[in-house]
PDB file of C-alpha atoms in Angstrom:
ATOM      1  CA  MET Y   1      -9.986  39.291  58.021  1.00  0.00           C
ATOM      2  CA  GLU Y   2      -6.154  39.172  58.201  1.00  0.00           C
ATOM      3  CA  ARG Y   3      -6.141  35.453  57.843  1.00  0.00           C
ATOM      4  CA  LEU Y   4      -8.383  35.737  54.807  1.00  0.00           C
ATOM      5  CA  LYS Y   5      -6.015  38.225  53.211  1.00  0.00           C
ATOM      6  CA  ALA Y   6      -3.122  36.006  53.881  1.00  0.00           C
ATOM      7  CA  ARG Y   7      -4.824  33.069  52.304  1.00  0.00           C
ATOM      8  CA  SER Y   8      -5.677  35.153  49.375  1.00  0.00           C
ATOM      9  CA  ARG Y   9      -2.069  36.226  48.961  1.00  0.00           C
ATOM     10  CA  ARG Y  10      -0.892  32.515  49.233  1.00  0.00           C
ATOM     11  CA  ARG Y  11      -3.256  31.559  46.472  1.00  0.00           C
ATOM     12  CA  ALA Y  12      -2.440  34.554  44.325  1.00  0.00           C
ATOM     13  CA  HIS Y  13       1.269  33.752  44.465  1.00  0.00           C
ATOM     14  CA  GLY Y  14       1.045  29.935  44.959  1.00  0.00           C
ATOM     15  CA  GLY Y  15       1.885  29.243  41.409  1.00  0.00           C
ATOM     16  CA  ALA Y  16       5.398  30.959  41.306  1.00  0.00           C
ATOM     17  CA  TRP Y  17       6.987  27.552  41.422  1.00  0.00           C
ATOM     18  CA  VAL Y  18       5.858  26.648  37.898  1.00  0.00           C
ATOM     19  CA  PRO Y  19       7.771  29.454  35.984  1.00  0.00           C
ATOM     20  CA  ALA Y  20      10.723  28.938  38.408  1.00  0.00           C
ATOM     21  CA  ALA Y  21      10.740  25.178  37.429  1.00  0.00           C
ATOM     22  CA  VAL Y  22      10.598  26.017  33.725  1.00  0.00           C
ATOM     23  CA  LEU Y  23      13.694  28.244  33.989  1.00  0.00           C
ATOM     24  CA  ALA Y  24      15.446  25.748  36.126  1.00  0.00           C
ATOM     25  CA  ALA Y  25      14.795  23.021  33.540  1.00  0.00           C
ATOM     26  CA  LEU Y  26      16.149  25.404  30.624  1.00  0.00           C
ATOM     27  CA  VAL Y  27      19.381  25.739  32.714  1.00  0.00           C
ATOM     28  CA  LEU Y  28      19.806  22.037  33.585  1.00  0.00           C
ATOM     29  CA  LEU Y  29      18.993  21.043  29.942  1.00  0.00           C
ATOM     30  CA  SER Y  30      21.910  23.244  28.736  1.00  0.00           C
ATOM     31  CA  THR Y  31      24.274  20.443  29.763  1.00  0.00           C
ATOM     32  CA  VAL Y  32      23.698  19.067  26.286  1.00  0.00           C
ATOM     33  CA  LEU Y  33      25.574  21.986  24.820  1.00  0.00           C
ATOM     34  CA  TYR Y  34      28.886  20.846  26.305  1.00  0.00           C
ATOM     35  CA  ARG Y  35      31.275  18.317  25.233  1.00  0.00           C
ATOM     36  CA  SER Y  36      31.404  15.273  27.554  1.00  0.00           C
ATOM     37  CA  ALA Y  37      35.113  15.384  28.071  1.00  0.00           C
ATOM     38  CA  PRO Y  38      36.493  16.331  31.433  1.00  0.00           C
ATOM     39  CA  PRO Y  39      36.137  19.981  32.209  1.00  0.00           C
ATOM     40  CA  THR Y  40      39.087  22.234  31.161  1.00  0.00           C
ATOM     41  CA  ALA Y  41      40.162  25.431  32.707  1.00  0.00           C
ATOM     42  CA  HIS Y  42      41.638  27.227  29.588  1.00  0.00           C
ATOM     43  CA  TRP Y  43      40.938  30.812  28.589  1.00  0.00           C
ATOM     44  CA  ASN Y  44      39.796  31.813  25.620  1.00  0.00           C
ATOM     45  CA  SER Y  45      39.156  32.518  21.991  1.00  0.00           C
ATOM     46  CA  ILE Y  46      41.562  30.151  20.206  1.00  0.00           C
ATOM     47  CA  GLY Y  47      41.776  27.289  22.594  1.00  0.00           C
ATOM     48  CA  ILE Y  48      39.340  24.788  23.903  1.00  0.00           C
ATOM     49  CA  VAL Y  49      36.975  27.285  25.527  1.00  0.00           C
ATOM     50  CA  GLN Y  50      35.505  29.880  23.137  1.00  0.00           C
ATOM     51  CA  PHE Y  51      34.480  33.344  24.258  1.00  0.00           C
ATOM     52  CA  PRO Y  52      31.682  34.492  24.678  1.00  0.00           C
ATOM     53  CA  TYR Y  53      30.347  31.626  26.740  1.00  0.00           C
ATOM     54  CA  TRP Y  54      27.125  31.089  24.813  1.00  0.00           C
ATOM     55  CA  ALA Y  55      26.561  27.663  26.363  1.00  0.00           C
ATOM     56  CA  GLY Y  56      26.556  29.371  29.778  1.00  0.00           C
ATOM     57  CA  LEU Y  57      29.706  28.230  31.419  1.00  0.00           C
ATOM     58  CA  PRO Y  58      33.503  28.705  30.165  1.00  0.00           C
ATOM     59  CA  ALA Y  59      33.723  25.086  29.145  1.00  0.00           C
ATOM     60  CA  GLU Y  60      34.217  23.330  25.813  1.00  0.00           C
ATOM     61  CA  GLN Y  61      31.035  23.679  23.666  1.00  0.00           C
ATOM     62  CA  LEU Y  62      29.938  21.192  21.108  1.00  0.00           C
ATOM     63  CA  SER Y  63      29.049  24.042  18.833  1.00  0.00           C
ATOM     64  CA  PRO Y  64      28.937  27.862  19.659  1.00  0.00           C
ATOM     65  CA  PRO Y  65      26.230  28.565  17.061  1.00  0.00           C
ATOM     66  CA  VAL Y  66      23.962  25.787  18.537  1.00  0.00           C
ATOM     67  CA  SER Y  67      24.515  27.169  21.986  1.00  0.00           C
ATOM     68  CA  TYR Y  68      23.633  30.639  20.726  1.00  0.00           C
ATOM     69  CA  LEU Y  69      20.351  29.378  19.217  1.00  0.00           C
ATOM     70  CA  TYR Y  70      19.588  27.412  22.315  1.00  0.00           C
ATOM     71  CA  TRP Y  71      19.358  30.540  24.453  1.00  0.00           C
ATOM     72  CA  LEU Y  72      18.225  32.856  21.817  1.00  0.00           C
ATOM     73  CA  VAL Y  73      15.255  30.533  21.068  1.00  0.00           C
ATOM     74  CA  GLY Y  74      14.949  28.669  24.342  1.00  0.00           C
ATOM     75  CA  LEU Y  75      14.541  31.456  26.653  1.00  0.00           C
ATOM     76  CA  PRO Y  76      11.859  33.203  24.519  1.00  0.00           C
ATOM     77  CA  ALA Y  77      10.070  29.838  24.219  1.00  0.00           C
ATOM     78  CA  ALA Y  78      10.319  29.402  28.128  1.00  0.00           C
ATOM     79  CA  PHE Y  79       8.643  32.710  28.494  1.00  0.00           C
ATOM     80  CA  ALA Y  80       5.897  31.747  26.011  1.00  0.00           C
ATOM     81  CA  VAL Y  81       5.145  28.646  28.001  1.00  0.00           C
ATOM     82  CA  ILE Y  82       5.089  30.681  31.174  1.00  0.00           C
ATOM     83  CA  ALA Y  83       2.846  33.314  29.636  1.00  0.00           C
ATOM     84  CA  TRP Y  84       0.365  30.448  28.539  1.00  0.00           C
ATOM     85  CA  TRP Y  85       0.407  28.971  32.114  1.00  0.00           C
ATOM     86  CA  TYR Y  86      -0.269  32.376  33.867  1.00  0.00           C
ATOM     87  CA  ARG Y  87      -3.201  33.106  31.471  1.00  0.00           C
ATOM     88  CA  ARG Y  88      -4.626  29.707  32.091  1.00  0.00           C
ATOM     89  CA  ARG Y  89      -4.260  30.129  35.839  1.00  0.00           C
ATOM     90  CA  ALA Y  90      -5.803  33.480  35.768  1.00  0.00           C
ATOM     91  CA  ARG Y  91      -8.862  32.108  34.006  1.00  0.00           C
ATOM     92  CA  GLN Y  92      -9.071  29.246  36.588  1.00  0.00           C
ATOM     93  CA  THR Y  93      -8.513  31.206  39.768  1.00  0.00           C
ATOM     94  CA  GLY Y  94      -9.163  34.829  38.842  1.00  0.00           C
ATOM     95  CA  PHE Y  95      -5.856  35.883  40.191  1.00  0.00           C
ATOM     96  CA  ARG Y  96      -3.558  37.892  37.868  1.00  0.00           C
ATOM     97  CA  VAL Y  97       0.176  38.214  38.173  1.00  0.00           C
ATOM     98  CA  ALA Y  98       2.350  40.858  36.362  1.00  0.00           C
ATOM     99  CA  TRP Y  99       4.304  38.145  34.532  1.00  0.00           C
ATOM    100  CA  ARG Y 100       5.018  40.492  31.686  1.00  0.00           C
ATOM    101  CA  LEU Y 101       7.471  42.518  33.837  1.00  0.00           C
ATOM    102  CA  PHE Y 102       9.754  39.656  34.769  1.00  0.00           C
ATOM    103  CA  ALA Y 103       9.542  38.270  31.145  1.00  0.00           C
ATOM    104  CA  ALA Y 104      10.622  41.787  29.974  1.00  0.00           C
ATOM    105  CA  VAL Y 105      13.521  41.759  32.399  1.00  0.00           C
ATOM    106  CA  GLY Y 106      14.739  38.338  31.217  1.00  0.00           C
ATOM    107  CA  LEU Y 107      14.371  39.054  27.471  1.00  0.00           C
ATOM    108  CA  GLY Y 108      15.876  42.572  27.944  1.00  0.00           C
ATOM    109  CA  ALA Y 109      18.950  41.143  29.660  1.00  0.00           C
ATOM    110  CA  LEU Y 110      19.387  38.640  26.914  1.00  0.00           C
ATOM    111  CA  LEU Y 111      19.159  41.331  24.336  1.00  0.00           C
ATOM    112  CA  VAL Y 112      21.634  43.566  25.968  1.00  0.00           C
ATOM    113  CA  LEU Y 113      24.014  40.591  26.142  1.00  0.00           C
ATOM    114  CA  VAL Y 114      23.586  39.845  22.340  1.00  0.00           C
ATOM    115  CA  VAL Y 115      24.122  43.594  21.492  1.00  0.00           C
ATOM    116  CA  LEU Y 116      27.132  44.050  23.621  1.00  0.00           C
ATOM    117  CA  LEU Y 117      28.850  40.839  22.542  1.00  0.00           C
ATOM    118  CA  ALA Y 118      28.087  41.771  18.883  1.00  0.00           C
ATOM    119  CA  VAL Y 119      30.457  44.827  19.355  1.00  0.00           C
ATOM    120  CA  PRO Y 120      33.881  43.721  17.607  1.00  0.00           C
ATOM    121  CA  THR Y 121      36.921  43.703  19.899  1.00  0.00           C
ATOM    122  CA  GLU Y 122      40.523  43.705  18.992  1.00  0.00           C
ATOM    123  CA  PRO Y 123      42.408  40.345  19.630  1.00  0.00           C
ATOM    124  CA  PRO Y 124      45.419  40.661  21.849  1.00  0.00           C
ATOM    125  CA  ALA Y 125      48.790  40.862  20.160  1.00  0.00           C
ATOM    126  CA  ASP Y 126      49.669  37.511  21.682  1.00  0.00           C
ATOM    127  CA  PRO Y 127      46.549  35.339  21.735  1.00  0.00           C
ATOM    128  CA  TYR Y 128      48.228  32.813  23.923  1.00  0.00           C
ATOM    129  CA  ALA Y 129      48.747  35.326  26.631  1.00  0.00           C
ATOM    130  CA  ALA Y 130      45.110  34.910  27.629  1.00  0.00           C
ATOM    131  CA  HIS Y 131      46.099  31.457  29.157  1.00  0.00           C
ATOM    132  CA  ILE Y 132      48.642  33.156  31.602  1.00  0.00           C
ATOM    133  CA  ASP Y 133      46.521  35.692  33.439  1.00  0.00           C
ATOM    134  CA  VAL Y 134      43.910  34.091  35.621  1.00  0.00           C
ATOM    135  CA  GLY Y 135      42.998  37.111  37.507  1.00  0.00           C
ATOM    136  CA  LEU Y 136      39.385  38.401  37.741  1.00  0.00           C
ATOM    137  CA  ARG Y 137      38.028  39.536  34.604  1.00  0.00           C
ATOM    138  CA  TRP Y 138      34.951  41.439  35.617  1.00  0.00           C
ATOM    139  CA  GLY Y 139      33.290  41.941  32.275  1.00  0.00           C
ATOM    140  CA  SER Y 140      33.807  38.520  31.098  1.00  0.00           C
ATOM    141  CA  GLY Y 141      31.739  37.202  33.976  1.00  0.00           C
ATOM    142  CA  PHE Y 142      28.633  38.700  32.501  1.00  0.00           C
ATOM    143  CA  ALA Y 143      29.153  37.190  29.016  1.00  0.00           C
ATOM    144  CA  THR Y 144      26.792  34.297  29.630  1.00  0.00           C
ATOM    145  CA  PRO Y 145      23.036  33.890  29.146  1.00  0.00           C
ATOM    146  CA  LEU Y 146      22.802  32.535  32.590  1.00  0.00           C
ATOM    147  CA  ILE Y 147      22.888  36.000  33.854  1.00  0.00           C
ATOM    148  CA  ALA Y 148      19.682  36.707  31.974  1.00  0.00           C
ATOM    149  CA  VAL Y 149      18.015  33.618  33.617  1.00  0.00           C
ATOM    150  CA  ALA Y 150      19.189  34.837  37.026  1.00  0.00           C
ATOM    151  CA  ALA Y 151      17.760  38.338  36.348  1.00  0.00           C
ATOM    152  CA  SER Y 152      14.451  36.731  35.291  1.00  0.00           C
ATOM    153  CA  LEU Y 153      14.437  34.739  38.642  1.00  0.00           C
ATOM    154  CA  VAL Y 154      15.063  37.903  40.734  1.00  0.00           C
ATOM    155  CA  ALA Y 155      12.289  39.889  38.691  1.00  0.00           C
ATOM    156  CA  LEU Y 156       9.909  36.848  39.122  1.00  0.00           C
ATOM    157  CA  ALA Y 157      10.706  36.876  42.919  1.00  0.00           C
ATOM    158  CA  TRP Y 158       9.758  40.511  43.055  1.00  0.00           C
ATOM    159  CA  VAL Y 159       6.438  40.120  41.203  1.00  0.00           C
ATOM    160  CA  GLU Y 160       5.662  37.054  43.214  1.00  0.00           C
ATOM    161  CA  ARG Y 161       6.809  38.333  46.611  1.00  0.00           C
ATOM    162  CA  ALA Y 162       9.160  35.630  47.125  1.00  0.00           C
ATOM    163  CA  PRO Y 163      12.510  36.690  48.736  1.00  0.00           C
ATOM    164  CA  MET Y 164      13.907  33.113  48.912  1.00  0.00           C
ATOM    165  CA  LEU Y 165      13.420  32.951  45.193  1.00  0.00           C
ATOM    166  CA  ALA Y 166      15.396  36.130  44.745  1.00  0.00           C
ATOM    167  CA  ALA Y 167      18.191  34.639  46.852  1.00  0.00           C
ATOM    168  CA  ALA Y 168      18.248  31.507  44.551  1.00  0.00           C
ATOM    169  CA  GLY Y 169      18.442  33.770  41.505  1.00  0.00           C
ATOM    170  CA  GLY Y 170      21.301  35.664  43.136  1.00  0.00           C
ATOM    171  CA  TRP Y 171      23.265  32.397  43.883  1.00  0.00           C
ATOM    172  CA  LEU Y 172      22.849  31.412  40.274  1.00  0.00           C
ATOM    173  CA  ALA Y 173      24.009  34.869  39.136  1.00  0.00           C
ATOM    174  CA  LEU Y 174      27.012  34.847  41.437  1.00  0.00           C
ATOM    175  CA  LEU Y 175      28.299  31.367  40.361  1.00  0.00           C
ATOM    176  CA  ALA Y 176      27.705  32.016  36.652  1.00  0.00           C
ATOM    177  CA  TRP Y 177      29.504  35.410  37.068  1.00  0.00           C
ATOM    178  CA  TRP Y 178      32.451  33.967  39.139  1.00  0.00           C
ATOM    179  CA  GLN Y 179      33.096  31.062  36.708  1.00  0.00           C
ATOM    180  CA  GLY Y 180      33.188  33.551  33.728  1.00  0.00           C
ATOM    181  CA  ALA Y 181      35.295  36.040  35.617  1.00  0.00           C
ATOM    182  CA  THR Y 182      37.956  33.504  36.654  1.00  0.00           C
ATOM    183  CA  ARG Y 183      37.841  30.186  34.691  1.00  0.00           C
ATOM    184  CA  TYR Y 184      35.893  26.967  34.967  1.00  0.00           C
ATOM    185  CA  GLY Y 185      36.066  25.210  38.210  1.00  0.00           C
ATOM    186  CA  GLN Y 186      37.739  28.039  40.121  1.00  0.00           C
ATOM    187  CA  LEU Y 187      36.661  28.220  43.744  1.00  0.00           C
ATOM    188  CA  PRO Y 188      37.063  31.433  45.759  1.00  0.00           C
ATOM    189  CA  TYR Y 189      39.633  31.587  48.551  1.00  0.00           C
ATOM    190  CA  TRP Y 190      37.129  31.263  51.379  1.00  0.00           C
ATOM    191  CA  LEU Y 191      35.160  28.384  49.756  1.00  0.00           C
ATOM    192  CA  TYR Y 192      38.280  26.430  48.814  1.00  0.00           C
ATOM    193  CA  ARG Y 193      39.676  26.766  52.323  1.00  0.00           C
ATOM    194  CA  LEU Y 194      36.371  25.671  53.892  1.00  0.00           C
ATOM    195  CA  PHE Y 195      36.408  22.430  51.722  1.00  0.00           C
ATOM    196  CA  ASP Y 196      40.181  21.749  51.748  1.00  0.00           C
ATOM    197  CA  GLY Y 197      41.428  23.111  55.075  1.00  0.00           C
ATOM    198  CA  GLY Y 198      44.613  24.313  53.468  1.00  0.00           C
ATOM    199  CA  GLN Y 199      46.196  27.601  52.747  1.00  0.00           C
ATOM    200  CA  PRO Y 200      45.469  28.472  49.226  1.00  0.00           C
ATOM    201  CA  ILE Y 201      46.800  31.500  47.493  1.00  0.00           C
ATOM    202  CA  GLY Y 202      45.516  34.042  45.082  1.00  0.00           C
ATOM    203  CA  LEU Y 203      41.872  33.421  43.984  1.00  0.00           C
ATOM    204  CA  GLY Y 204      41.602  29.992  45.589  1.00  0.00           C
ATOM    205  CA  GLY Y 205      41.645  26.482  44.178  1.00  0.00           C
ATOM    206  CA  GLN Y 206      40.122  24.321  41.530  1.00  0.00           C
ATOM    207  CA  THR Y 207      37.318  21.751  41.486  1.00  0.00           C
ATOM    208  CA  ASP Y 208      36.997  18.879  38.957  1.00  0.00           C
ATOM    209  CA  LEU Y 209      33.225  19.067  39.114  1.00  0.00           C
ATOM    210  CA  PRO Y 210      31.828  18.292  35.644  1.00  0.00           C
ATOM    211  CA  VAL Y 211      29.463  20.624  33.832  1.00  0.00           C
ATOM    212  CA  PRO Y 212      26.266  18.748  34.873  1.00  0.00           C
ATOM    213  CA  GLY Y 213      27.354  18.876  38.419  1.00  0.00           C
ATOM    214  CA  MET Y 214      28.212  22.513  38.309  1.00  0.00           C
ATOM    215  CA  LEU Y 215      24.768  23.383  36.729  1.00  0.00           C
ATOM    216  CA  ALA Y 216      23.022  21.367  39.415  1.00  0.00           C
ATOM    217  CA  LEU Y 217      25.102  23.245  42.086  1.00  0.00           C
ATOM    218  CA  MET Y 218      24.028  26.553  40.511  1.00  0.00           C
ATOM    219  CA  CYS Y 219      20.418  25.490  40.470  1.00  0.00           C
ATOM    220  CA  LEU Y 220      20.259  23.577  43.861  1.00  0.00           C
ATOM    221  CA  PRO Y 221      18.800  26.477  45.938  1.00  0.00           C
ATOM    222  CA  LEU Y 222      16.362  27.098  43.176  1.00  0.00           C
ATOM    223  CA  LEU Y 223      15.261  23.412  42.948  1.00  0.00           C
ATOM    224  CA  VAL Y 224      14.845  23.269  46.712  1.00  0.00           C
ATOM    225  CA  TRP Y 225      12.640  26.386  46.563  1.00  0.00           C
ATOM    226  CA  VAL Y 226      10.577  24.932  43.729  1.00  0.00           C
ATOM    227  CA  VAL Y 227       9.835  21.813  45.714  1.00  0.00           C
ATOM    228  CA  LEU Y 228       8.904  23.649  48.947  1.00  0.00           C
ATOM    229  CA  ALA Y 229       6.706  26.198  47.032  1.00  0.00           C
ATOM    230  CA  ALA Y 230       4.906  23.360  45.164  1.00  0.00           C
ATOM    231  CA  VAL Y 231       4.220  21.570  48.503  1.00  0.00           C
ATOM    232  CA  ARG Y 232       2.881  24.738  50.078  1.00  0.00           C
ATOM    233  CA  SER Y 233       0.773  25.546  47.003  1.00  0.00           C
ATOM    234  CA  ARG Y 234      -0.824  22.093  47.117  1.00  0.00           C
ATOM    235  CA  ALA Y 235      -1.410  22.413  50.966  1.00  0.00           C
ATOM    236  CA  ALA Y 236      -3.059  25.831  50.449  1.00  0.00           C
ATOM    237  CA  ARG Y 237      -5.486  24.280  47.879  1.00  0.00           C
ATOM    238  CA  ALA Y 238      -6.414  21.523  50.222  1.00  0.00           C
TER     239      ALA Y 238
END
């Protein structure tokens, strides 16, 4: 009986890799929103990097309005595709998943971001001062639609009972927040020391990883989970 229940659970949650893959693709495709020039580490509103980071990362965007539309249209469109797939799967297998919950979390997080960033703020007296202070800016780390994607993944993990998927979503959220809270390419002290073997000071060091590489690094645990989950799903159907 226990083996039968376990097999039923695997079949019921065996399709979680599909919505996870859709969200991963949305993040990776966002690389088209950035300029192909080498990454820059400049702060804010008047320089090369524009705030908020509608493209996702604090790097030079091709067009902030296009980045805004990409996520404002792309994330709901991704959830529409996911909803269609879950309904189709429910008709074929008879298993239903509470996909509306994680879709609501993702869209809600995106809506909160849009509302909060719509609130006008006073520019600094000296706008160039933003380039001097490279300390942690906690709030700026959340000014990215990547946080909404990460929240969606964590909610999906809860719905699909997939703790490793939650960890992948947490990794995406952590890197997205860190890049926005410091500046593009900034590595924390412990990670820089691990790679460099030196004695960095302050927040750590810098990496010259281009935007596509950074997005791939952010999605790496997610992609590994998607592949493994897809293989397990195929094996369960065999």
